[in-house]
Short mmCIF file of C-alpha atoms in Angstrom, two decimals:
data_model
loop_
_atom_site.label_atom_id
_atom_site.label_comp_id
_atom_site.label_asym_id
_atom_site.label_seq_id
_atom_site.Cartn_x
_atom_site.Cartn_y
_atom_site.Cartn_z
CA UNK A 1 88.31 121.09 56.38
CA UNK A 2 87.26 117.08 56.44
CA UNK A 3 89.51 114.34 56.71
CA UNK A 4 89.28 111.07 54.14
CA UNK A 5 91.05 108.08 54.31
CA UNK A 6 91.55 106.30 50.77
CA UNK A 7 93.22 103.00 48.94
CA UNK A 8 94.35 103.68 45.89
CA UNK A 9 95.47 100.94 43.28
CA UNK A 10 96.31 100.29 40.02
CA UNK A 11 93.17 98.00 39.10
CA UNK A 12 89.59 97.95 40.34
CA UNK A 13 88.82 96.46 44.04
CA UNK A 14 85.99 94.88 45.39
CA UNK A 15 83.75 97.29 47.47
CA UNK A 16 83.47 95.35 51.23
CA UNK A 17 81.49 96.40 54.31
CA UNK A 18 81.43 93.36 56.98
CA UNK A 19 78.77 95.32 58.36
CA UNK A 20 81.01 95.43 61.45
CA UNK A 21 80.17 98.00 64.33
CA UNK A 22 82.62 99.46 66.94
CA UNK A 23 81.41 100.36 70.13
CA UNK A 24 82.83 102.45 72.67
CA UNK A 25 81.29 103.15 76.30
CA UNK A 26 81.31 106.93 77.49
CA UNK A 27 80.38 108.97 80.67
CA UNK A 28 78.08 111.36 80.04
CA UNK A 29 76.99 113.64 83.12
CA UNK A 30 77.77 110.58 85.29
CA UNK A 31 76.35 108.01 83.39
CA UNK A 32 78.05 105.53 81.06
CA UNK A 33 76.17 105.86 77.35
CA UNK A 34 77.32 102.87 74.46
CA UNK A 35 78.07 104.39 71.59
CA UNK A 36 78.23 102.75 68.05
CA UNK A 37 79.38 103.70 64.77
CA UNK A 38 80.47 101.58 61.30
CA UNK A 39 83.25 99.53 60.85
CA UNK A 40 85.95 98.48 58.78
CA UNK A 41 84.75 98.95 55.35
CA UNK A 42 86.09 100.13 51.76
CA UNK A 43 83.92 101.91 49.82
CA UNK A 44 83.42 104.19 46.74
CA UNK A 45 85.17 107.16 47.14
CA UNK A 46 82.09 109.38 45.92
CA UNK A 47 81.93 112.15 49.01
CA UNK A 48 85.36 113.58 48.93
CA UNK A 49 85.98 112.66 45.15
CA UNK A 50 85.92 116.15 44.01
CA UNK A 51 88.21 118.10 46.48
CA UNK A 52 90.51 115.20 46.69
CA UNK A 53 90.92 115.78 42.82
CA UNK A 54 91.23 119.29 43.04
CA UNK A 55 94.82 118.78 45.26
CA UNK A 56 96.59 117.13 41.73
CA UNK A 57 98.07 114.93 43.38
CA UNK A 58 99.90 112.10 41.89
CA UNK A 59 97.77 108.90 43.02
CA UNK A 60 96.72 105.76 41.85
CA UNK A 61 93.45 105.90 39.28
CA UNK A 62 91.54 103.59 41.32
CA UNK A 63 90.54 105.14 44.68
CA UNK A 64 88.46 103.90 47.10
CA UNK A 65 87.76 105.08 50.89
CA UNK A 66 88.47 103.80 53.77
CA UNK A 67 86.33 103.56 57.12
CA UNK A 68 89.16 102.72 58.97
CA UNK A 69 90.86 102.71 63.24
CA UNK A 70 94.06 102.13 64.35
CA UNK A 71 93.26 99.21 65.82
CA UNK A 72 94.89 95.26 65.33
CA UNK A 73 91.27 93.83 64.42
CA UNK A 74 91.18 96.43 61.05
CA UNK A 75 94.74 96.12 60.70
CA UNK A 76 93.63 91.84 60.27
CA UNK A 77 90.73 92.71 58.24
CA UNK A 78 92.40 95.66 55.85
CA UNK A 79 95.51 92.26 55.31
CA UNK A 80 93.04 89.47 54.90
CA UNK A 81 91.17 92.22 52.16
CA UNK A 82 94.32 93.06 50.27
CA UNK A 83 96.11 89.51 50.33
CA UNK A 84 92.43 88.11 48.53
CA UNK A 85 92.05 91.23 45.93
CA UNK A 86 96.11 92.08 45.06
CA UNK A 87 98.73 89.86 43.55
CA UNK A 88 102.76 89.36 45.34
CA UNK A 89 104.29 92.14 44.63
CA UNK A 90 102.21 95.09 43.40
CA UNK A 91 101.66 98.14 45.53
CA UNK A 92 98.89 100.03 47.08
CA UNK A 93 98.69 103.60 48.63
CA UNK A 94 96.97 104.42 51.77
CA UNK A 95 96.21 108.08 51.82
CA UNK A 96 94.80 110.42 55.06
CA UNK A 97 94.14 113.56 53.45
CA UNK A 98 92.31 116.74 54.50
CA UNK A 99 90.75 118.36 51.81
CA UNK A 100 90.45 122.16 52.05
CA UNK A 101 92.53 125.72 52.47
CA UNK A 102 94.60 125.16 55.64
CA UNK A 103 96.67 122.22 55.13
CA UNK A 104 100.11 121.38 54.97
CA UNK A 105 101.30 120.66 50.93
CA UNK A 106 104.18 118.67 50.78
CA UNK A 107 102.53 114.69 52.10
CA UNK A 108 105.26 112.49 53.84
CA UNK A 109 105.46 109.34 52.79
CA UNK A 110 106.44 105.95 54.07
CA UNK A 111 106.46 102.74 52.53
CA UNK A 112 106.30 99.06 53.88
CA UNK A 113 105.23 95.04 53.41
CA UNK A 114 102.13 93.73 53.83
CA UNK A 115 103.49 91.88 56.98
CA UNK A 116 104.48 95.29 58.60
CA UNK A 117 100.37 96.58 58.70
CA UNK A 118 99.85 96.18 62.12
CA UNK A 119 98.12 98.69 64.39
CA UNK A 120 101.27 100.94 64.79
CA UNK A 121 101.46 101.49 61.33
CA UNK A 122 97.33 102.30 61.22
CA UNK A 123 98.35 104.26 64.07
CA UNK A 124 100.55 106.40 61.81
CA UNK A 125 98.47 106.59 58.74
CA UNK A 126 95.12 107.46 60.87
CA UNK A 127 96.69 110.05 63.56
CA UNK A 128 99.69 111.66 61.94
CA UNK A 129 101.04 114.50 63.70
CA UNK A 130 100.61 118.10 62.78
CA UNK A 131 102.71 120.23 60.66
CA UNK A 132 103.27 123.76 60.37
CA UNK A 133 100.21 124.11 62.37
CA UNK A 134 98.05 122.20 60.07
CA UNK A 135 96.88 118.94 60.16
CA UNK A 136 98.79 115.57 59.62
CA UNK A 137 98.23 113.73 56.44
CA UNK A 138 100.62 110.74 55.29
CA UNK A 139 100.95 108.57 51.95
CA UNK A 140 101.54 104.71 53.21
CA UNK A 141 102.91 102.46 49.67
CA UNK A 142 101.90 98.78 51.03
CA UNK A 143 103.90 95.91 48.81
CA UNK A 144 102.03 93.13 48.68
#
């Protein structure tokens, strides 16, 4: 089982990668080790495109994914990206999804304003809690 994080929309988006890197320091047998991995980005969803098909689920036509953390700075960059590239008004889903045999069917799903993406709400689309004894997934419909 793998876990993808996707934007879906109504129109095509821009693909954007800041080229942003988190770090995040680490003890490792006594010894602190700096880690760094990619940022914020949105990119083609290419990977996963396959098995997310194969769960028919009812989604927006353009889908993109995510590299995204529950943290305020991508909750900043993810607004600033959809304020430039959407228009008052229209909606966008934010999908966490984990494509395979064990996982839960029925997808909760919340919806919100622009103005409400904040780290909580990253918080709850990135970590959602288990179900059933599989893991969380979540649907997020963002009006602009």
């Amino acid at each position: 089982m793998s876990c993808v994080i996707l934007l879906a929309a109504d129109h095509p988006m821009p693909l954007f990668d800041p080229e942003l890197r988190r770090t995040y320091k680490l003890s490792v047998e006594g010894e602190e080790v700096v880690m760094e991995t990619p940022g914020f980005s949105v990119e083609e969803h290419v990977y996963y495109r396959e098995a997310v098909d194969s769960l028919s689920l009812e989604m927006k036509p353009w889908q993109y994914e995510l590299n995204l953390e529950a943290r305020e700075d991508e909750a900043d960059l993810l607004r600033d990206y959809l304020k430039r590239h959407c228009t008052a008004c229209e909606q966008v889903e934010l999908w966490n999804l984990w494509v395979g045999d064990d996982r839960e069917e029925k997808i909760p799903c919340y919806h919100g304003r622009l103005s409400e993406l904040d780290q909580d709400v990253l918080d709850q689309l990135c970590n959602p809690p288990t179900k059933n004894g599989c893991p969380g997934q979540c649907r997020i419909v963002v009006t602009i």
